[in-house]
mmCIF file of C-alpha atoms and ligand atoms in Angstrom:
data_model
loop_
_atom_site.group_PDB
_atom_site.id
_atom_site.type_symbol
_atom_site.label_atom_id
_atom_site.label_comp_id
_atom_site.label_asym_id
_atom_site.label_seq_id
_atom_site.Cartn_x
_atom_site.Cartn_y
_atom_site.Cartn_z
ATOM 1 C CA MET K 155 169.286 206.991 70.535
ATOM 2 C CA LYS K 156 171.886 203.927 71.747
ATOM 3 C CA LEU K 157 170.237 201.188 73.495
ATOM 4 C CA PRO K 158 171.930 200.727 77.049
ATOM 5 C CA LYS K 159 174.588 197.867 76.868
ATOM 6 C CA GLU K 160 173.431 196.233 80.287
ATOM 7 C CA PHE K 161 170.129 196.007 78.889
ATOM 8 C CA ILE K 162 171.080 194.335 75.669
ATOM 9 C CA GLU K 163 173.215 191.707 78.476
ATOM 10 C CA ALA K 164 170.342 191.504 80.683
ATOM 11 C CA LEU K 165 168.008 190.545 77.749
ATOM 12 C CA ARG K 166 170.388 187.829 76.423
ATOM 13 C CA ALA K 167 170.797 186.586 79.793
ATOM 14 C CA ALA K 168 166.972 186.450 80.641
ATOM 15 C CA ARG K 169 165.614 182.990 81.081
ATOM 16 C CA LYS K 170 162.502 184.270 81.405
ATOM 17 C CA LEU K 171 161.122 187.603 79.493
ATOM 18 C CA VAL K 172 157.785 189.261 79.614
ATOM 19 C CA VAL K 173 156.371 191.798 77.526
ATOM 20 C CA LEU K 174 153.944 194.350 78.733
ATOM 21 C CA THR K 175 152.761 196.437 75.753
ATOM 22 C CA GLY K 176 150.065 199.469 75.671
ATOM 23 C CA ALA K 177 148.510 201.469 72.852
ATOM 24 C CA GLY K 178 151.817 203.409 72.032
ATOM 25 C CA ILE K 179 153.146 200.207 70.377
ATOM 26 C CA SER K 180 150.183 200.423 67.531
ATOM 27 C CA ALA K 181 150.312 204.151 67.392
ATOM 28 C CA GLU K 182 153.297 203.594 64.429
ATOM 29 C CA SER K 183 150.783 201.480 62.841
ATOM 30 C CA GLY K 184 148.217 204.408 62.758
ATOM 31 C CA VAL K 185 145.939 203.384 65.873
ATOM 32 C CA PRO K 186 145.129 206.533 67.864
ATOM 33 C CA THR K 187 146.509 206.604 71.231
ATOM 34 C CA PHE K 188 143.582 207.549 73.914
ATOM 35 C CA ARG K 189 145.662 209.958 75.392
ATOM 36 C CA GLY K 190 147.050 211.564 72.214
ATOM 37 C CA LYS K 191 145.505 214.427 70.439
ATOM 38 C CA ASP K 192 143.984 211.647 68.009
ATOM 39 C CA GLY K 193 141.818 209.755 70.779
ATOM 40 C CA LEU K 194 138.887 212.230 70.121
ATOM 41 C CA TRP K 195 135.703 211.118 68.519
ATOM 42 C CA LYS K 196 133.137 213.739 67.885
ATOM 43 C CA ARG K 197 132.980 215.661 70.959
ATOM 44 C CA TYR K 198 133.547 212.544 73.187
ATOM 45 C CA ARG K 199 136.740 211.369 75.308
ATOM 46 C CA PRO K 200 137.381 207.921 75.603
ATOM 47 C CA GLU K 201 136.438 207.985 79.068
ATOM 48 C CA GLU K 202 133.262 209.100 78.572
ATOM 49 C CA LEU K 203 132.149 206.257 76.067
ATOM 50 C CA ALA K 204 133.950 203.042 77.094
ATOM 51 C CA THR K 205 132.156 202.877 80.398
ATOM 52 C CA PRO K 206 129.160 200.466 81.414
ATOM 53 C CA PHE K 207 127.080 203.743 82.234
ATOM 54 C CA ALA K 208 127.592 205.414 78.811
ATOM 55 C CA PHE K 209 126.354 201.737 77.243
ATOM 56 C CA LYS K 210 123.356 201.425 79.644
ATOM 57 C CA LYS K 211 122.779 205.394 78.570
ATOM 58 C CA ASN K 212 123.289 205.253 74.989
ATOM 59 C CA PRO K 213 123.998 202.096 73.417
ATOM 60 C CA LYS K 214 123.873 203.010 69.931
ATOM 61 C CA LEU K 215 126.177 205.920 70.522
ATOM 62 C CA VAL K 216 128.588 203.747 72.202
ATOM 63 C CA TRP K 217 128.390 201.280 69.391
ATOM 64 C CA GLU K 218 129.030 203.880 66.648
ATOM 65 C CA TRP K 219 131.975 204.611 68.272
ATOM 66 C CA TYR K 220 133.416 201.146 68.347
ATOM 67 C CA ASP K 221 132.284 200.818 64.764
ATOM 68 C CA TRP K 222 134.493 203.872 64.046
ATOM 69 C CA ARG K 223 137.642 202.437 66.004
ATOM 70 C CA ARG K 224 137.077 199.015 64.013
ATOM 71 C CA SER K 225 136.920 201.049 60.700
ATOM 72 C CA LEU K 226 140.001 202.723 61.565
ATOM 73 C CA ILE K 227 141.770 199.541 62.511
ATOM 74 C CA ALA K 228 140.729 196.816 60.403
ATOM 75 C CA PRO K 229 143.001 198.348 57.521
ATOM 76 C CA LEU K 230 146.102 198.654 59.505
ATOM 77 C CA GLU K 231 148.914 196.187 59.606
ATOM 78 C CA PRO K 232 151.292 195.363 62.361
ATOM 79 C CA ASN K 233 154.630 197.329 62.774
ATOM 80 C CA GLU K 234 158.335 196.116 63.525
ATOM 81 C CA ALA K 235 157.794 196.404 67.239
ATOM 82 C CA HIS K 236 154.963 194.113 67.003
ATOM 83 C CA ARG K 237 156.594 191.738 64.403
ATOM 84 C CA LEU K 238 159.835 191.786 67.206
ATOM 85 C CA ILE K 239 157.939 190.638 70.192
ATOM 86 C CA ALA K 240 156.700 187.679 67.866
ATOM 87 C CA GLU K 241 160.463 186.896 67.245
ATOM 88 C CA LEU K 242 161.149 186.968 70.805
ATOM 89 C CA GLU K 243 158.167 184.566 71.503
ATOM 90 C CA GLU K 244 160.503 182.191 69.314
ATOM 91 C CA ARG K 245 163.560 183.039 71.156
ATOM 92 C CA TYR K 246 162.918 182.166 74.741
ATOM 93 C CA PRO K 247 161.706 179.214 76.257
ATOM 94 C CA GLU K 248 159.837 181.024 78.693
ATOM 95 C CA PHE K 249 157.965 183.871 77.473
ATOM 96 C CA ALA K 250 154.646 185.749 78.015
ATOM 97 C CA LEU K 251 153.347 188.708 76.103
ATOM 98 C CA ILE K 252 150.608 190.815 78.162
ATOM 99 C CA THR K 253 148.862 193.810 76.562
ATOM 100 C CA GLN K 254 146.563 196.321 77.013
ATOM 101 C CA ASN K 255 145.680 196.685 73.633
ATOM 102 C CA ILE K 256 142.273 195.616 72.208
ATOM 103 C CA ASP K 257 143.288 195.892 68.436
ATOM 104 C CA GLY K 258 144.365 192.373 67.269
ATOM 105 C CA LEU K 259 147.696 193.290 65.699
ATOM 106 C CA HIS K 260 149.828 191.579 67.965
ATOM 107 C CA LYS K 261 148.057 188.532 66.642
ATOM 108 C CA LYS K 262 148.299 189.344 63.156
ATOM 109 C CA ALA K 263 152.237 189.949 63.675
ATOM 110 C CA GLY K 264 152.535 186.310 64.447
ATOM 111 C CA SER K 265 152.391 186.325 68.428
ATOM 112 C CA LYS K 266 151.304 183.197 69.722
ATOM 113 C CA LYS K 267 150.492 183.426 73.147
ATOM 114 C CA ILE K 268 148.866 186.770 74.159
ATOM 115 C CA LEU K 269 147.217 187.689 77.407
ATOM 116 C CA GLU K 270 144.567 190.333 76.669
ATOM 117 C CA LEU K 271 144.342 192.274 79.536
ATOM 118 C CA HIS K 272 141.319 194.522 78.031
ATOM 119 C CA GLY K 273 139.546 192.005 75.628
ATOM 120 C CA ASN K 274 139.742 192.334 71.892
ATOM 121 C CA ILE K 275 137.610 194.877 69.981
ATOM 122 C CA TRP K 276 136.962 192.045 67.077
ATOM 123 C CA ARG K 277 134.942 189.865 69.835
ATOM 124 C CA VAL K 278 131.295 190.533 70.971
ATOM 125 C CA ARG K 279 129.541 189.088 73.945
ATOM 126 C CA CYS K 280 125.676 189.085 74.751
ATOM 127 C CA THR K 281 124.473 191.125 77.589
ATOM 128 C CA ASN K 282 122.082 188.425 78.285
ATOM 129 C CA CYS K 283 123.315 185.091 77.543
ATOM 130 C CA PRO K 284 126.625 183.458 77.744
ATOM 131 C CA TYR K 285 126.922 183.901 73.751
ATOM 132 C CA LYS K 286 130.427 184.811 72.797
ATOM 133 C CA GLY K 287 131.631 185.817 69.132
ATOM 134 C CA GLU K 288 133.807 186.859 66.621
ATOM 135 C CA ASP K 289 132.767 189.437 64.227
ATOM 136 C CA TYR K 290 135.177 191.226 61.641
ATOM 137 C CA ARG K 291 132.432 192.743 59.745
ATOM 138 C CA VAL K 292 133.518 196.750 59.362
ATOM 139 C CA PRO K 293 130.951 198.799 59.378
ATOM 140 C CA LEU K 294 128.652 196.483 61.192
ATOM 141 C CA GLU K 295 125.454 195.662 59.341
ATOM 142 C CA GLU K 296 123.220 196.709 62.439
ATOM 143 C CA VAL K 297 124.116 199.365 65.345
ATOM 144 C CA PRO K 298 123.820 198.234 68.038
ATOM 145 C CA PRO K 299 124.404 194.498 66.810
ATOM 146 C CA LYS K 300 121.753 191.763 68.517
ATOM 147 C CA CYS K 301 122.584 188.574 69.969
ATOM 148 C CA PRO K 302 122.009 186.008 67.157
ATOM 149 C CA GLU K 303 121.179 183.252 70.346
ATOM 150 C CA CYS K 304 118.585 185.688 72.040
ATOM 151 C CA GLY K 305 118.088 188.762 70.381
ATOM 152 C CA ALA K 306 119.604 190.829 73.267
ATOM 153 C CA LEU K 307 121.742 193.568 72.890
ATOM 154 C CA LEU K 308 125.497 192.760 72.073
ATOM 155 C CA ARG K 309 128.327 194.674 73.550
ATOM 156 C CA PRO K 310 131.878 194.717 72.684
ATOM 157 C CA ASP K 311 134.075 192.069 74.583
ATOM 158 C CA VAL K 312 136.233 194.371 75.620
ATOM 159 C CA VAL K 313 137.062 196.104 79.523
ATOM 160 C CA TRP K 314 135.319 199.423 80.127
ATOM 161 C CA PHE K 315 136.556 201.907 82.402
ATOM 162 C CA GLY K 316 135.053 200.749 86.097
ATOM 163 C CA GLU K 317 134.896 197.036 85.034
ATOM 164 C CA PRO K 318 137.279 194.719 86.628
ATOM 165 C CA LEU K 319 139.347 192.578 84.513
ATOM 166 C CA ASP K 320 138.870 188.816 83.791
ATOM 167 C CA ALA K 321 140.286 187.349 87.043
ATOM 168 C CA GLU K 322 141.979 184.170 85.130
ATOM 169 C CA ILE K 323 143.896 186.249 82.759
ATOM 170 C CA LEU K 324 144.730 189.063 85.665
ATOM 171 C CA ASN K 325 146.100 186.020 87.644
ATOM 172 C CA GLU K 326 148.106 184.577 84.744
ATOM 173 C CA ALA K 327 149.524 188.056 84.034
ATOM 174 C CA VAL K 328 150.507 188.811 87.978
ATOM 175 C CA HIS K 329 152.046 185.209 87.920
ATOM 176 C CA HIS K 330 154.165 185.818 84.746
ATOM 177 C CA SER K 331 155.199 189.261 86.131
ATOM 178 C CA GLU K 332 156.416 187.706 89.472
ATOM 179 C CA THR K 333 158.405 184.689 87.753
ATOM 180 C CA CYS K 334 160.116 186.535 84.989
ATOM 181 C CA ASP K 335 163.863 187.983 85.166
ATOM 182 C CA LEU K 336 162.992 191.037 82.808
ATOM 183 C CA MET K 337 159.865 192.853 81.760
ATOM 184 C CA LEU K 338 160.121 194.875 78.757
ATOM 185 C CA VAL K 339 157.388 197.653 79.072
ATOM 186 C CA ILE K 340 156.824 199.204 75.526
ATOM 187 C CA GLY K 341 153.965 202.101 74.703
ATOM 188 C CA THR K 342 152.036 202.439 77.980
ATOM 189 C CA SER K 343 151.298 205.310 79.926
ATOM 190 C CA GLY K 344 151.362 203.470 83.314
ATOM 191 C CA VAL K 345 148.187 205.270 84.496
ATOM 192 C CA VAL K 346 145.733 202.476 83.854
ATOM 193 C CA GLN K 347 145.263 199.660 86.730
ATOM 194 C CA PRO K 348 145.828 197.279 87.415
ATOM 195 C CA ALA K 349 147.909 196.861 84.376
ATOM 196 C CA ALA K 350 150.127 199.564 85.227
ATOM 197 C CA SER K 351 151.058 197.821 88.514
ATOM 198 C CA LEU K 352 152.357 195.026 86.790
ATOM 199 C CA PRO K 353 156.137 196.041 86.481
ATOM 200 C CA LEU K 354 156.057 197.154 89.985
ATOM 201 C CA ILE K 355 155.307 193.235 90.792
ATOM 202 C CA ALA K 356 157.897 192.281 88.577
ATOM 203 C CA LYS K 357 160.638 194.560 90.230
ATOM 204 C CA ASN K 358 159.329 193.725 93.589
ATOM 205 C CA ALA K 359 159.991 189.998 92.874
ATOM 206 C CA GLY K 360 163.505 190.795 91.703
ATOM 207 C CA ALA K 361 163.116 191.608 87.569
ATOM 208 C CA LYS K 362 164.475 193.942 85.975
ATOM 209 C CA VAL K 363 162.470 196.624 84.144
ATOM 210 C CA ALA K 364 162.747 197.954 80.868
ATOM 211 C CA GLU K 365 160.585 201.045 79.372
ATOM 212 C CA VAL K 366 160.685 202.144 76.101
ATOM 213 C CA ASN K 367 158.255 205.247 75.703
ATOM 214 C CA PRO K 368 159.447 208.704 73.818
ATOM 215 C CA GLU K 369 157.872 210.328 77.114
ATOM 216 C CA SER K 370 158.530 209.865 81.063
ATOM 217 C CA THR K 371 155.543 207.993 82.727
ATOM 218 C CA PRO K 372 154.956 206.608 86.311
ATOM 219 C CA ILE K 373 157.048 203.532 85.394
ATOM 220 C CA THR K 374 160.040 205.156 84.448
ATOM 221 C CA SER K 375 160.592 205.817 88.352
ATOM 222 C CA ILE K 376 160.976 202.255 88.925
ATOM 223 C CA ALA K 377 162.713 201.162 85.487
ATOM 224 C CA ASP K 378 166.433 200.138 85.434
ATOM 225 C CA TRP K 379 166.188 201.307 82.085
ATOM 226 C CA SER K 380 164.251 203.887 80.510
ATOM 227 C CA ILE K 381 164.487 204.075 76.700
ATOM 228 C CA ARG K 382 163.320 207.539 75.250
ATOM 229 C CA SER K 383 162.393 206.221 71.726
ATOM 230 C CA LYS K 384 159.450 205.456 69.775
ATOM 231 C CA ALA K 385 158.375 201.666 69.204
ATOM 232 C CA VAL K 386 159.348 200.971 65.911
ATOM 233 C CA GLU K 387 163.030 202.969 66.253
ATOM 234 C CA PHE K 388 163.670 200.828 69.202
ATOM 235 C CA ALA K 389 162.672 197.309 67.681
ATOM 236 C CA GLN K 390 164.988 198.175 64.650
ATOM 237 C CA LYS K 391 167.959 198.854 67.037
ATOM 238 C CA LEU K 392 167.265 195.961 69.203
ATOM 239 C CA LYS K 393 167.123 193.432 66.048
ATOM 240 C CA GLU K 394 170.362 194.551 65.055
ATOM 241 C CA HIS K 395 171.861 193.571 68.549
ATOM 242 C CA LEU K 396 170.018 190.202 68.536
ATOM 243 C CA LYS K 397 171.548 189.162 64.805
ATOM 244 C CA ASP K 398 174.945 187.873 66.663
HETATM 245 P P1 NAD O 689 147.573 205.287 76.530
HETATM 246 O O1 NAD O 689 146.907 205.734 75.503
HETATM 247 O O2 NAD O 689 147.206 205.477 77.763
HETATM 248 O O3 NAD O 689 148.925 205.541 76.395
HETATM 249 C C1 NAD O 689 149.994 205.691 75.320
HETATM 250 C C2 NAD O 689 151.547 205.725 75.699
HETATM 251 O O4 NAD O 689 152.215 205.287 74.703
HETATM 252 C C3 NAD O 689 151.659 206.993 76.320
HETATM 253 O O5 NAD O 689 152.829 207.059 77.252
HETATM 254 C C4 NAD O 689 152.637 207.745 74.935
HETATM 255 O O6 NAD O 689 153.574 208.397 75.797
HETATM 256 C C5 NAD O 689 153.453 206.142 74.535
HETATM 257 N N1 NAD O 689 153.608 206.424 72.849
HETATM 258 C C6 NAD O 689 152.973 207.274 71.834
HETATM 259 N N2 NAD O 689 153.523 206.772 71.128
HETATM 260 C C7 NAD O 689 154.370 205.936 70.989
HETATM 261 C C8 NAD O 689 155.390 205.379 69.973
HETATM 262 N N3 NAD O 689 155.164 205.703 69.164
HETATM 263 N N4 NAD O 689 155.953 204.162 70.706
HETATM 264 C C9 NAD O 689 156.404 204.143 72.309
HETATM 265 N N5 NAD O 689 155.355 204.168 72.851
HETATM 266 C C10 NAD O 689 154.390 205.358 72.252
HETATM 267 O O7 NAD O 689 147.792 203.819 76.406
HETATM 268 P P2 NAD O 689 147.816 202.899 77.505
HETATM 269 O O8 NAD O 689 148.370 203.076 78.910
HETATM 270 O O9 NAD O 689 147.938 201.500 76.916
HETATM 271 O O10 NAD O 689 146.376 202.526 78.313
HETATM 272 C C11 NAD O 689 144.972 203.120 77.540
HETATM 273 C C12 NAD O 689 143.847 202.417 77.287
HETATM 274 O O11 NAD O 689 143.033 202.574 76.097
HETATM 275 C C13 NAD O 689 144.150 200.595 77.861
HETATM 276 O O12 NAD O 689 142.854 200.333 78.584
HETATM 277 C C14 NAD O 689 143.724 199.939 76.206
HETATM 278 O O13 NAD O 689 142.847 198.898 76.168
HETATM 279 C C15 NAD O 689 143.121 201.541 75.613
HETATM 280 N N6 NAD O 689 143.536 201.545 74.232
HETATM 281 C C16 NAD O 689 143.932 200.622 73.289
HETATM 282 C C17 NAD O 689 144.116 200.738 71.891
HETATM 283 C C18 NAD O 689 144.870 199.682 71.070
HETATM 284 O O14 NAD O 689 144.180 198.644 71.340
HETATM 285 N N7 NAD O 689 145.761 199.911 70.386
HETATM 286 C C19 NAD O 689 144.058 202.386 71.532
HETATM 287 C C20 NAD O 689 143.930 203.021 72.354
HETATM 288 C C21 NAD O 689 143.433 202.764 73.904
HETATM 289 ZN ZN1 ZN O 690 122.002 186.409 73.768
#
């Protein structure tokens, strides 16, 4: 795999760079993607558990799944692609990182400003009162966990299928997409909305779009460059180019 020359030039010339990441960037750190074969837990698909309906019906089951996912993620380290993005943040006067991931690996890699569209698996919030907190315990002491303020059920501070995104975070993501010169999209299937529309928003506003994914996605058709590569190999190649 060779990086397209025009892509490197566009990256060098960009005034404002936006990076959009999905589950694929964390795959080589060991986090299973939803649509990969390791995404299953017991006999459930994520789409059956990551919903407000599932939580209402069986909060214990949903929390057991989150407890399992948290235990998978806790020992994992960011990879070279996460680290490269943290370095890019330092390089560009204007930069934004927008992620659909909830695993916290971008932060662990040193990224500072992260727009987490789908929340974070290490945060909890109360279903009853305004309480919000962080909880890094693995496994959780109590499943389902209860609010320390009011005793009601806590839920993961993540966005479930069928729930709206935080409007402020989404607005900021849209604003960055509209004002960048180049959007780099790494490891997203491009089927979960509204995140999947951000590359189109960037494109329509005149930006170039580069996609990094071993497979083609709905984003491929609008991308100026589709780089068929895994995230880590891409990061290694790009690092070579950014040396000089
Ligand atoms: P997805 O699971 O739907 O798709 C992952 C994409 O990554 C696929 O297109 C796949 O071809 C690509 N991919 C796989 N391995 C790759 C690699 N090594 N390098 C680059 N690309 C690779 O993920 P999504 O589009 O991010 O959306 C699914 C939803 O699932 C999101 O809402 C997200 O919040 C959630 N999710 C998050 C995590 C996480 O936090 N790490 C993990 C699974 C799912
Ligand atoms: Zn509460």
